[in-house]
XYZ file of C-alpha atoms in Angstrom:
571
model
C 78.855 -33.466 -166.586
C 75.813 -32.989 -168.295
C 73.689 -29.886 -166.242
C 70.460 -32.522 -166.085
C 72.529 -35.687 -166.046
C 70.821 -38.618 -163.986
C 67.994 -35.787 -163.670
C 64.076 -35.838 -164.799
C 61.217 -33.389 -163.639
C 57.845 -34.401 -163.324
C 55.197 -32.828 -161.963
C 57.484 -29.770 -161.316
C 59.656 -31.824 -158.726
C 63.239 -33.451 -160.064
C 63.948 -37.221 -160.087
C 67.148 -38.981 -160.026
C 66.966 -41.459 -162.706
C 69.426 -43.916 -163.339
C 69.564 -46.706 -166.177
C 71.058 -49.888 -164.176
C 73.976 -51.734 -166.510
C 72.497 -54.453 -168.224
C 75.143 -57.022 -166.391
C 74.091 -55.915 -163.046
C 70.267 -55.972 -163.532
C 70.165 -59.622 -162.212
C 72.042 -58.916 -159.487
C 70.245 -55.881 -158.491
C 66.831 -56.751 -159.393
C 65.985 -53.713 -161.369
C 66.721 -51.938 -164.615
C 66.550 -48.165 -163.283
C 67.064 -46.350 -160.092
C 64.603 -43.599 -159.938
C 63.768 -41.727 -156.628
C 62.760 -37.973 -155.531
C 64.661 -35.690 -154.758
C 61.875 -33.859 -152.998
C 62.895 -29.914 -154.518
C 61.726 -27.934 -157.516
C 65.722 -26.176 -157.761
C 67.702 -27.313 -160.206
C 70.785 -26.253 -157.907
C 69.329 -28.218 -155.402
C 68.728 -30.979 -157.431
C 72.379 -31.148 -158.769
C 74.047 -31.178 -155.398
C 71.965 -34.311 -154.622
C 72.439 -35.984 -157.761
C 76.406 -35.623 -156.962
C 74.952 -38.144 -153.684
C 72.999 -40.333 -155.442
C 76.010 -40.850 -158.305
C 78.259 -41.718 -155.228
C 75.943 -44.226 -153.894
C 74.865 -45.723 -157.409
C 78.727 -46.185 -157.707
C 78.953 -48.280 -154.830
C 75.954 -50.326 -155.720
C 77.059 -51.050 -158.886
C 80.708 -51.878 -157.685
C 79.411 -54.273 -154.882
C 76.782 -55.841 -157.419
C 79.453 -56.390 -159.957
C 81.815 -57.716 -157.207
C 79.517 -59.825 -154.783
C 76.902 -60.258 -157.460
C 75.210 -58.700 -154.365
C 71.227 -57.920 -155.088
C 68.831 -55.403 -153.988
C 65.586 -57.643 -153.209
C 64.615 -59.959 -149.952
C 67.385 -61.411 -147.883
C 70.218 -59.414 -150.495
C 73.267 -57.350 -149.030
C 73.397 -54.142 -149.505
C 77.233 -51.989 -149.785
C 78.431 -50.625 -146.857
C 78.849 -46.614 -147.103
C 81.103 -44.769 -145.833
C 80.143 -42.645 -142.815
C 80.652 -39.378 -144.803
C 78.425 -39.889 -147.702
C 75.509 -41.358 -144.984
C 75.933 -38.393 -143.201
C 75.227 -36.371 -146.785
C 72.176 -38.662 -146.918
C 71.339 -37.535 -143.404
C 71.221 -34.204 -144.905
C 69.308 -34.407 -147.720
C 66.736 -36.226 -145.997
C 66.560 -33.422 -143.186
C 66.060 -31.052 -145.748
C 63.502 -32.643 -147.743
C 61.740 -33.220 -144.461
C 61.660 -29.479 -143.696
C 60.716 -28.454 -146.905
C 57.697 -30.529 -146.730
C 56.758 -29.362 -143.368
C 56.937 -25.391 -144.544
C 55.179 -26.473 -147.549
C 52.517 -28.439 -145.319
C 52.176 -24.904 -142.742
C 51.446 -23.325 -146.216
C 48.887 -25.212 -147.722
C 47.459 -26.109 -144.430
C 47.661 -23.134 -141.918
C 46.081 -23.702 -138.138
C 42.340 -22.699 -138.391
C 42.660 -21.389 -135.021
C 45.582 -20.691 -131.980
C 44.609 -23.891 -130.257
C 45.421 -25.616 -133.797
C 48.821 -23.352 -133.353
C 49.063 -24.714 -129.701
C 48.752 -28.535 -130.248
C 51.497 -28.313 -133.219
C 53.450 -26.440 -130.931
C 53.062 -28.683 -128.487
C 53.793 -32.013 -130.530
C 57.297 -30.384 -131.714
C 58.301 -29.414 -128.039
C 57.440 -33.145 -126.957
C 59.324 -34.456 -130.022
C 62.373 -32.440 -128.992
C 62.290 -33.962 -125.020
C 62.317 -37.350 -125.979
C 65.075 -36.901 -128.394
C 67.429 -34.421 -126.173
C 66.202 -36.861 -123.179
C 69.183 -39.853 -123.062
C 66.907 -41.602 -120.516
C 64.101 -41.840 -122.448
C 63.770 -45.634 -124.023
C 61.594 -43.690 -126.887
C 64.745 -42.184 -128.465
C 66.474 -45.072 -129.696
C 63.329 -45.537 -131.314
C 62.406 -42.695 -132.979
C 66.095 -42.405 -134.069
C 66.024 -45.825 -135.261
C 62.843 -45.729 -136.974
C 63.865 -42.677 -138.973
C 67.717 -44.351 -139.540
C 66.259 -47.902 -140.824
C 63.560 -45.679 -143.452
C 67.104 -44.043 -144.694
C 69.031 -46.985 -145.318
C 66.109 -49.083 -146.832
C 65.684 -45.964 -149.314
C 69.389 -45.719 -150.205
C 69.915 -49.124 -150.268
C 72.525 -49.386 -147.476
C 73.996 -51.760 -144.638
C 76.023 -51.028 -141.590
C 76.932 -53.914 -139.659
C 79.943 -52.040 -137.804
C 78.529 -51.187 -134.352
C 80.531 -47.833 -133.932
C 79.598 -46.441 -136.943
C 75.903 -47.525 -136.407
C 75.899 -45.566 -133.365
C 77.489 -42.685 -134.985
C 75.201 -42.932 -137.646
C 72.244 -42.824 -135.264
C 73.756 -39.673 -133.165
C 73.301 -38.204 -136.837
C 70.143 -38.992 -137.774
C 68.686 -38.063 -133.979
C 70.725 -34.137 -134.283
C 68.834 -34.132 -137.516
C 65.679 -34.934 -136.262
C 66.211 -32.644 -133.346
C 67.149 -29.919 -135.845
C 63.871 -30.550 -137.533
C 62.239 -29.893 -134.529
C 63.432 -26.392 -133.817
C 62.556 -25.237 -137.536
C 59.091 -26.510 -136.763
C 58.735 -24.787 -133.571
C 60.319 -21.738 -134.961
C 57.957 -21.414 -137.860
C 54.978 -22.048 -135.476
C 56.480 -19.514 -133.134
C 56.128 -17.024 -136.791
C 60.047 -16.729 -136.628
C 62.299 -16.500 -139.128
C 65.898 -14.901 -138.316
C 68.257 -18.539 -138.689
C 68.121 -20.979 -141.129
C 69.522 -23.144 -138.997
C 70.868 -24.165 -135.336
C 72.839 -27.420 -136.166
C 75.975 -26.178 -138.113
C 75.983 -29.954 -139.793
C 72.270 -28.902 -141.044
C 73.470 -25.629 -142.365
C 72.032 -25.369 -145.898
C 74.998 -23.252 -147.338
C 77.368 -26.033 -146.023
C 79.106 -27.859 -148.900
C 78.520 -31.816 -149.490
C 81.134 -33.528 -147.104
C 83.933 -34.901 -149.043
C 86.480 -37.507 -147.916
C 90.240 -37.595 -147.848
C 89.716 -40.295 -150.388
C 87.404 -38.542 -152.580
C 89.614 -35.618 -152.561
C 93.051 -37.699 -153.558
C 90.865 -38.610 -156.503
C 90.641 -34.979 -158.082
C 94.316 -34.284 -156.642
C 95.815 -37.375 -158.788
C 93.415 -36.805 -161.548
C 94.887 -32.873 -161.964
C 98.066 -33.992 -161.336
C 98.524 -36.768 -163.718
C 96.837 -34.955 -166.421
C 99.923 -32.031 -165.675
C 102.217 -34.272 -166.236
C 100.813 -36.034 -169.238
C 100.576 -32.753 -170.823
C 104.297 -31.646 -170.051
C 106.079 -35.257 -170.006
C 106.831 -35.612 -166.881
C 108.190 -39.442 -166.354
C 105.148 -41.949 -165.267
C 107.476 -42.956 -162.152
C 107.383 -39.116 -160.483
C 103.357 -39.366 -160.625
C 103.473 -43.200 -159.356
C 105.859 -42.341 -156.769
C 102.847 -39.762 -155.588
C 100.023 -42.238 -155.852
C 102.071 -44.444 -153.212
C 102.564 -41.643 -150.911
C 99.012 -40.633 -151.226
C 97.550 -44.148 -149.892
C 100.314 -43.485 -147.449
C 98.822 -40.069 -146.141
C 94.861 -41.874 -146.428
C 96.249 -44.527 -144.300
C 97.333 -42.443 -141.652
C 94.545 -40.011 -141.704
C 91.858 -42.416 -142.748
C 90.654 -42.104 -146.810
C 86.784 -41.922 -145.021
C 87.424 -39.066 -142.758
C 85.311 -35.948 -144.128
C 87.746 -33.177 -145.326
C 86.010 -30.303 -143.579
C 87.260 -31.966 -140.437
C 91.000 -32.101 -141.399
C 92.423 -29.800 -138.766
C 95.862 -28.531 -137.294
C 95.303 -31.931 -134.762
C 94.790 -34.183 -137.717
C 98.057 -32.419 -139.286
C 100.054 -32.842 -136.364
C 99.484 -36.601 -135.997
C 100.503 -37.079 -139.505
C 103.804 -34.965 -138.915
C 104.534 -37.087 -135.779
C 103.516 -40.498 -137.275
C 105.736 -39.749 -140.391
C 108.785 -38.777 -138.038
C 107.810 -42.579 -136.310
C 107.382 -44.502 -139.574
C 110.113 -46.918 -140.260
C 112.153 -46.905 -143.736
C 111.374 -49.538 -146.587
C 108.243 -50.381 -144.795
C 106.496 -52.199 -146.879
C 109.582 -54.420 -147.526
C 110.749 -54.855 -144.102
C 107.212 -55.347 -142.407
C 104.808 -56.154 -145.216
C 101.317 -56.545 -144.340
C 101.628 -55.112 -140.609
C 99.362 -51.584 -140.039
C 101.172 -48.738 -139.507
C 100.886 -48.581 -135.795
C 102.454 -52.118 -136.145
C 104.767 -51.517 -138.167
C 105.724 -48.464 -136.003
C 106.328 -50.828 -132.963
C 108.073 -53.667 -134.418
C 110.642 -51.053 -135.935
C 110.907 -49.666 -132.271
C 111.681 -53.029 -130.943
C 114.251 -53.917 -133.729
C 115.938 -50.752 -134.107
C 114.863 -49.613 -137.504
C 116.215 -46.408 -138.717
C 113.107 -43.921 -139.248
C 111.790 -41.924 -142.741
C 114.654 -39.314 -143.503
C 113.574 -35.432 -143.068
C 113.558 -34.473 -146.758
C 111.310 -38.289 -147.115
C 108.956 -37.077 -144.349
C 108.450 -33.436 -146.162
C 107.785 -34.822 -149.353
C 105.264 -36.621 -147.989
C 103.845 -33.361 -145.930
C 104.209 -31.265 -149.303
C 101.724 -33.846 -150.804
C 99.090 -33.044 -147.976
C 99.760 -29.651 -148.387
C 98.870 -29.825 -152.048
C 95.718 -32.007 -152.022
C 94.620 -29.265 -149.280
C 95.208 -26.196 -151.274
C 92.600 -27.988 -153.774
C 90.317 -28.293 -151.330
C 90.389 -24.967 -150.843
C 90.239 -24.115 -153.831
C 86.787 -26.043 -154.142
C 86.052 -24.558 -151.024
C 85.712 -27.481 -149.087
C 87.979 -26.163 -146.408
C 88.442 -22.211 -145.543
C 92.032 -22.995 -144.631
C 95.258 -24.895 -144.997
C 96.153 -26.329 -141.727
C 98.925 -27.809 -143.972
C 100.338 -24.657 -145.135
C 103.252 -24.247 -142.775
C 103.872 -27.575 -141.744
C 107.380 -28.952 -141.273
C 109.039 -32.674 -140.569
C 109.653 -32.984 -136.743
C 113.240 -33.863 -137.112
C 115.713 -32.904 -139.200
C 118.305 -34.779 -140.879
C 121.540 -34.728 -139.075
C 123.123 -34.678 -142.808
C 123.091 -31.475 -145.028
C 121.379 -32.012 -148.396
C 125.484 -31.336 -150.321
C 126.034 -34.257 -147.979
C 123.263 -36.776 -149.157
C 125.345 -38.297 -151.720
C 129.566 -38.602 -151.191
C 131.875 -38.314 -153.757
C 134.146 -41.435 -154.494
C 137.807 -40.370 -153.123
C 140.720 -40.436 -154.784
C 141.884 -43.816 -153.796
C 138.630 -45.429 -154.997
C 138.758 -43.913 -158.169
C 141.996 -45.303 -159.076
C 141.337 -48.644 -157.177
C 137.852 -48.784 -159.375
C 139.854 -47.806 -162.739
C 142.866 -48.717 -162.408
C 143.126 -51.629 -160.508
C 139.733 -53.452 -161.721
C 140.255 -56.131 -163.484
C 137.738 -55.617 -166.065
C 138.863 -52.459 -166.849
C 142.419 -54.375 -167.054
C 140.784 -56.788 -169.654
C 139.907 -53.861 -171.673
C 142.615 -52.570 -172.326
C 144.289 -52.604 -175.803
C 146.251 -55.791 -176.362
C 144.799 -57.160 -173.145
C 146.242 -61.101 -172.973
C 142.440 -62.133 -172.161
C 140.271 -59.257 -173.552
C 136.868 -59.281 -172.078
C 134.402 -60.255 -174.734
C 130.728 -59.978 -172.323
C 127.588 -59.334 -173.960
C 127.273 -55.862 -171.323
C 130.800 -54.732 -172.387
C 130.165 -51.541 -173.748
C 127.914 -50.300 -171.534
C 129.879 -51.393 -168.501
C 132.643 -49.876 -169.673
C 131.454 -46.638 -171.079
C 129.025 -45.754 -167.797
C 131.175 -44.773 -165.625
C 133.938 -43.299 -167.813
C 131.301 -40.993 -169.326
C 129.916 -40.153 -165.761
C 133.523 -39.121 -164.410
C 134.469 -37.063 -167.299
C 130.688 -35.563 -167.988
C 128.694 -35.441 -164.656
C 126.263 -36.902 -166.434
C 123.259 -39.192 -165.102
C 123.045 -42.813 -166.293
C 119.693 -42.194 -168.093
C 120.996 -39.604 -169.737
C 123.861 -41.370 -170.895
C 122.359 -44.984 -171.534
C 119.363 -43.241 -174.153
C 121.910 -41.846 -176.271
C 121.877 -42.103 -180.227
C 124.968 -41.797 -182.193
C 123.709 -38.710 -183.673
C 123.474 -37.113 -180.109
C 127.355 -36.792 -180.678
C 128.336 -33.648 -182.564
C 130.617 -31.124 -183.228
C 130.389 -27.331 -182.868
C 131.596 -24.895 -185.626
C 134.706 -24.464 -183.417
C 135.530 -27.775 -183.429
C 134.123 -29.263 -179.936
C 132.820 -32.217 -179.831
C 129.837 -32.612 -177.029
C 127.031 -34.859 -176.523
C 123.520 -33.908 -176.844
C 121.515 -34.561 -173.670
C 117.548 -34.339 -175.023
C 114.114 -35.789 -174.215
C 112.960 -34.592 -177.919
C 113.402 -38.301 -179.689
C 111.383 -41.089 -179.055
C 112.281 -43.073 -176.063
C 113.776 -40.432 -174.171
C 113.315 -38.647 -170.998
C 115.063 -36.145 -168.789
C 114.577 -35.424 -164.974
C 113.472 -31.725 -165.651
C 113.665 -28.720 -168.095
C 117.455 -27.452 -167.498
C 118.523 -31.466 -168.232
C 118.265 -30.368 -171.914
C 121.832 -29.581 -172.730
C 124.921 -29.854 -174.946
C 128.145 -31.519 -172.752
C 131.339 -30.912 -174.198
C 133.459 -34.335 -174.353
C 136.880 -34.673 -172.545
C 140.089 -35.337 -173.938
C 140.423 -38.517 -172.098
C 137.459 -40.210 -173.364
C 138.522 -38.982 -176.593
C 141.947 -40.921 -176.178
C 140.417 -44.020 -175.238
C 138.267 -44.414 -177.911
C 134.687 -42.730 -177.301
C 134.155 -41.349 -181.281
C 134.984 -44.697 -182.669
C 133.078 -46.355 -180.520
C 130.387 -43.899 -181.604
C 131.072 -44.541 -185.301
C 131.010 -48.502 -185.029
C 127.595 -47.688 -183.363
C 126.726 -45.466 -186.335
C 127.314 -48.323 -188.643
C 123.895 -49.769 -187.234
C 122.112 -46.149 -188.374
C 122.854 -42.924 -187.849
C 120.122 -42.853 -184.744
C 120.769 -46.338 -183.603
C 121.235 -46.327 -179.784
C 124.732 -46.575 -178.474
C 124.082 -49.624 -176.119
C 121.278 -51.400 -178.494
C 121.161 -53.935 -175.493
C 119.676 -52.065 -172.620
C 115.840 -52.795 -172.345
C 113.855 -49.818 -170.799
C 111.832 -50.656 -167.161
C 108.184 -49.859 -167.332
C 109.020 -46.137 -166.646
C 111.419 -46.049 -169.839
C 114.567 -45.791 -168.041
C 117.046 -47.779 -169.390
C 119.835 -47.234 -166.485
C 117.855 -49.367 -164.369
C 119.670 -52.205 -165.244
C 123.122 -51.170 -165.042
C 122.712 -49.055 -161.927
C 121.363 -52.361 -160.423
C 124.500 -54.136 -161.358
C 127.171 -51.416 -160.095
C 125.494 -50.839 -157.093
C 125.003 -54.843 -156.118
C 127.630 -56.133 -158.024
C 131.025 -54.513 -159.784
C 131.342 -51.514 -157.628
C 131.585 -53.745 -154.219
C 133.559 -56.206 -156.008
C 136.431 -53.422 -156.904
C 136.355 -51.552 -153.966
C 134.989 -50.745 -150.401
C 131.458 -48.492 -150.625
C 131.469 -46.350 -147.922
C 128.317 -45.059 -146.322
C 126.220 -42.585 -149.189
C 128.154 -43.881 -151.982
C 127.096 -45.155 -155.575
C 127.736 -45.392 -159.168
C 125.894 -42.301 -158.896
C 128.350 -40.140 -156.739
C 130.652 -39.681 -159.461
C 128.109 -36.853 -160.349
C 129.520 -35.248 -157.385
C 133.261 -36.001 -157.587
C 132.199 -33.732 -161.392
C 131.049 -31.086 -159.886
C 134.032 -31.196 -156.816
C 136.363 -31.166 -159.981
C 134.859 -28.232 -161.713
C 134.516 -26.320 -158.436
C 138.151 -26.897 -158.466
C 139.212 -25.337 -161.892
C 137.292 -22.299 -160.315
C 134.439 -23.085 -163.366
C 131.950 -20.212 -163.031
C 128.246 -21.146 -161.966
C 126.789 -21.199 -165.333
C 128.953 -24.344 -166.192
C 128.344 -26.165 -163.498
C 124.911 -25.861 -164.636
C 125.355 -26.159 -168.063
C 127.035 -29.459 -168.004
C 125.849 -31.125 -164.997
C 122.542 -30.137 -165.609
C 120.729 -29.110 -162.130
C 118.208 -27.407 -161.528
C 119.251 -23.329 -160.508
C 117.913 -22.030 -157.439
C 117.562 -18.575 -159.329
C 117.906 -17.231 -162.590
C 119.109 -14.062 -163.778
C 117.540 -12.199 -166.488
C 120.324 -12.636 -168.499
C 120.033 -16.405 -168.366
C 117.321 -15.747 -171.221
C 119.628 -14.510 -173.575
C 121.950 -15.866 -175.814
C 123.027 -19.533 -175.916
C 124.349 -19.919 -172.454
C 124.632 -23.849 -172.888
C 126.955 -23.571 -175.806
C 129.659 -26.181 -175.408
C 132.500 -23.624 -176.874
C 131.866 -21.464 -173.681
C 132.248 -24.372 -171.157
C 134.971 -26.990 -172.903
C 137.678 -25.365 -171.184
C 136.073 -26.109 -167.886
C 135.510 -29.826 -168.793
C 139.162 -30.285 -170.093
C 139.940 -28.955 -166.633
C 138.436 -32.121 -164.925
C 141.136 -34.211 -163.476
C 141.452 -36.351 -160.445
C 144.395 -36.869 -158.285
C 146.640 -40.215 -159.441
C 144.142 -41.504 -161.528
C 146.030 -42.377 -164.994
C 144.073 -43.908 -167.589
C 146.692 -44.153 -170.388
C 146.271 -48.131 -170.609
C 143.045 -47.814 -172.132
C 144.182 -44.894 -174.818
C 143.349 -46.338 -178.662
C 146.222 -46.651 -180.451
C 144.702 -44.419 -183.464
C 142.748 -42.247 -181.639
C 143.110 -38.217 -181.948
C 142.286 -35.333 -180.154
């Protein structure tokens, strides 16, 4: 922003001025907003212009909505309680400052001058720290009303109006003590109402804050192509966390109470939510799930969500709107009653043979089949899972490939090329970029001339052409969908934690069995390590010659795919 953006000075005072968008003029009923800011600082002047923009923003939103207007019988937007409470302030302060510049310019000729201002403060300050005196609500509401008719605001919500009023009368009370303090010739506090303290940054709400959190977070990710998806998936969990805490509550009074009833509402808050009870609140939601027996969010679910608070409050610190993180330590209530190894189960050994062997459309597959299968998903139905069982790799992964992502090394092994680097692609983080050597088996049943009937399209046509990406690119969406609901129920019986995508684990159960070293289970399967060695820098460690005798050494028990072998394929 501009250092004298929405800023003029005249007369050695600064203005915020404000050109009104031609659209909204009508519905406003003027073409600039122009008001004092009552200070000759430029410092000053920009911390009330960051105000002003707030409230100009809301103006113009409500005009452009409502087609709201700004003259006789018009509405005017409601504010949230945090940014009147920053209008509170300013309007103390410009209140004070004119009363020490007023002592200045026009000291007390004499001590019974001294006395009678001394004596109008002191009678000020009983009537407004006197509850029983009918003159309060007055004076408070006097001074309240002058606000809101010069910031151009409405509160028709009784609580806040009365919390808006306690405001305005701890201001005025404030103002009251400077005055008698001055007249009194003393100077040691600049203040006695830690909301009035001048050094006190502008209050900023849990909404305002999610604003810069998402902004930095989504311009990360842009820059280093992380998938749209990860940064929608925080968005939602973000208007989770404002819904709990409230997006209006003032950050400065997030606190290790406000943390704890987020912790405990997250360990109440019911799975698929918004499917199972759209439209309900929270607290609603939180009952009916209660009353219908409704599992709750899982542990590692309820500490991603607590890792999100934790990161919009380090920023707050960081722009020093809080001293602390009262998030820092914070942990889910509950934990899960299954290990992370555990979140997923392999397929057994029965299921694998019962899904391959005795499936019926991998029967109709099968060379010389008496009805081959001639669907338009053929190839990728029956390529998915094969690939996944002998690879470990993840259906994204293996639905984006090009036929030029299969290659062979100098030595001879043939490997697929996992990468995010063409057009298209992604990958779920940095160690997913890597080189799989291909199995024997799929070798036998056909995988390279698949891949060469695919190259006949182009040498970096896709090889399943058919899949359409979802809005997040991912073109396993589809298939996934269609396992999960469909073929894998109809072949076998799911058991509790089990998908297409387990057969990532029955890989790495496999490899663990031919005693493969850590590096390959890493180098093929492609997680994430939970440490790195230096020498993990060096060298080529994902070269497929060092890890194709591992991946030849995947095998399951019983499970004989020699039906499907090609009659002219080599190894």
């Amino acid at each position: 922003m501009a250092e004298t953006l929405h800023l003029q000075k005249r007369g050695g005072v600064w203005y915020y001025f404000r050109r009104v968008p031609k659209a909204l003029v009508a519905a406003i009923g003027k073409q600039f907003i122009k008001q004092s800011l009552g200070t000759s600082s430029l410092t000053e002047a920009k911390r009330l212009r960051t105000i002003h923009d707030l409230n100009s923003d809301a103006l113009f939103v409500a005009a452009e909505k409502n087609g709201i207007g700004a003259g006789k019988g018009s509405k005017h937007p409601v504010l949230p309680l945090a940014m009147l409470t920053e209008h509170v302030r300013s309007m103390i302060a410009i209140m004070d400052r004119q009363s020490a510049d007023k002592l200045f310019k026009e000291p007390p000729a004499d001590r019974a001058s001294l006395k009678e201002r001394q004596a109008d403060a002191e009678y000020e300050l009983s009537i407004l720290t006197n509850p029983a005196d009918p003159r309060q609500h007055e004076l408070v509401g006097r001074a309240g009303q002058r606000l809101l008719d010069q910031i151009g605001a409405d509160i028709p919500d009784l609580s806040k109006a009365a919390q808006f009023e306690e405001i305005i009368r701890r201001g005025l009370i404030e103002l009251c003590r400077r005055r008698l303090d001055r007249c009194a010739d003393r100077y040691d506090r600049s203040y006695y109402d830690s909301l009035f303290d001048p050094a006190r940054p502008a209050s900023v709400t849990l909404e305002e804050l999610s604003q810069t959190y998402l902004a930095e977070k989504g311009e990360d990710y842009h820059l280093n192509g992380v998938s749209p998806k990860r940064l929608d998936k925080i968005k939602a969990s973000v208007a989770v966390l404002c819904e709990i805490i409230d997006g209006q509550m003032p950050v400065h009074a997030i606190d290790d109470d406000v943390v704890q009833r987020v912790r405990s509402l997250l360990a109440q808050m019911p799975s698929n939510r918004t499917k199972l009870y759209a439209g309900l609140s929270l607290d609603a939601a939180i009952e009916r799930a209660k009353k219908d027996g409704k599992p709750g969010l899982s542990s590692s679910t309820q500490a991603h969500y607590l890792e999100i608070l934790r990161d919009m409050l380090k920023v707050a610190v960081r722009k020093k709107y809080l001293t602390s993180n009262p998030a820092e330590e914070v942990k889910p209530l509950k934990k899960d009653g299954v290990t992370a190894a555990e979140k997923r189960r392999p397929w057994t050994d029965q299921q694998l043979r019962e899904f391959f062997m005795g499936s019926s459309f991998y029967r109709s597959c099968a060379p010389g089949a008496a009805k081959p299968y001639t669907g338009k998903d053929r190839d990728w139905r029956f390529w998915l899972p094969l690939l996944m069982l002998f690879s470990g790799a993840r259906p994204n992964e293996i639905c984006q490939l090009h036929a030029d992502d299969i290659a062979r090394t100098p030595m001879g092994v043939w490997y697929m090329s996992m990468t995010d680097e063409k057009d298209g692609n992604s990958l779920k983080t940095q160690a997913s970029r890597r080189r799989v050597p291909i199995h024997s088996e799929l070798i036998r049943i056909g995988f390279l001339q698949f891949v060469d009937r695919q190259k006949q399209q182009g040498a970096s046509a896709r090889l399943f052409p058919a899949l359409k990406p979802n809005k997040y690119g991912n073109l396993a969406w589809y298939p996934v969908k269609r396992f999960n609901e469909q073929f894998l129920p109809a072949a076998m019986t799911l058991q509790e934690r089990q998908s297409l995508y387990s057969l990532r684990h029955n890989v790495r159960d496999a490899l663990r069995r031919a005693k493969a070293p850590a590096e390959t289970l890493l180098a093929v399967t492609g997680w994430s390590p939970s440490g790195k060695a230096v020498s993990d820098i060096y060298g080529d460690p994902g070269n497929p010659d060092h890890h194709a005798e591992y991946v030849e050494k995947i095998s399951y028990a019983g499970l004989d795919l020699s039906f499907l072998y090609a009659p002219a394929a080599e190894v």
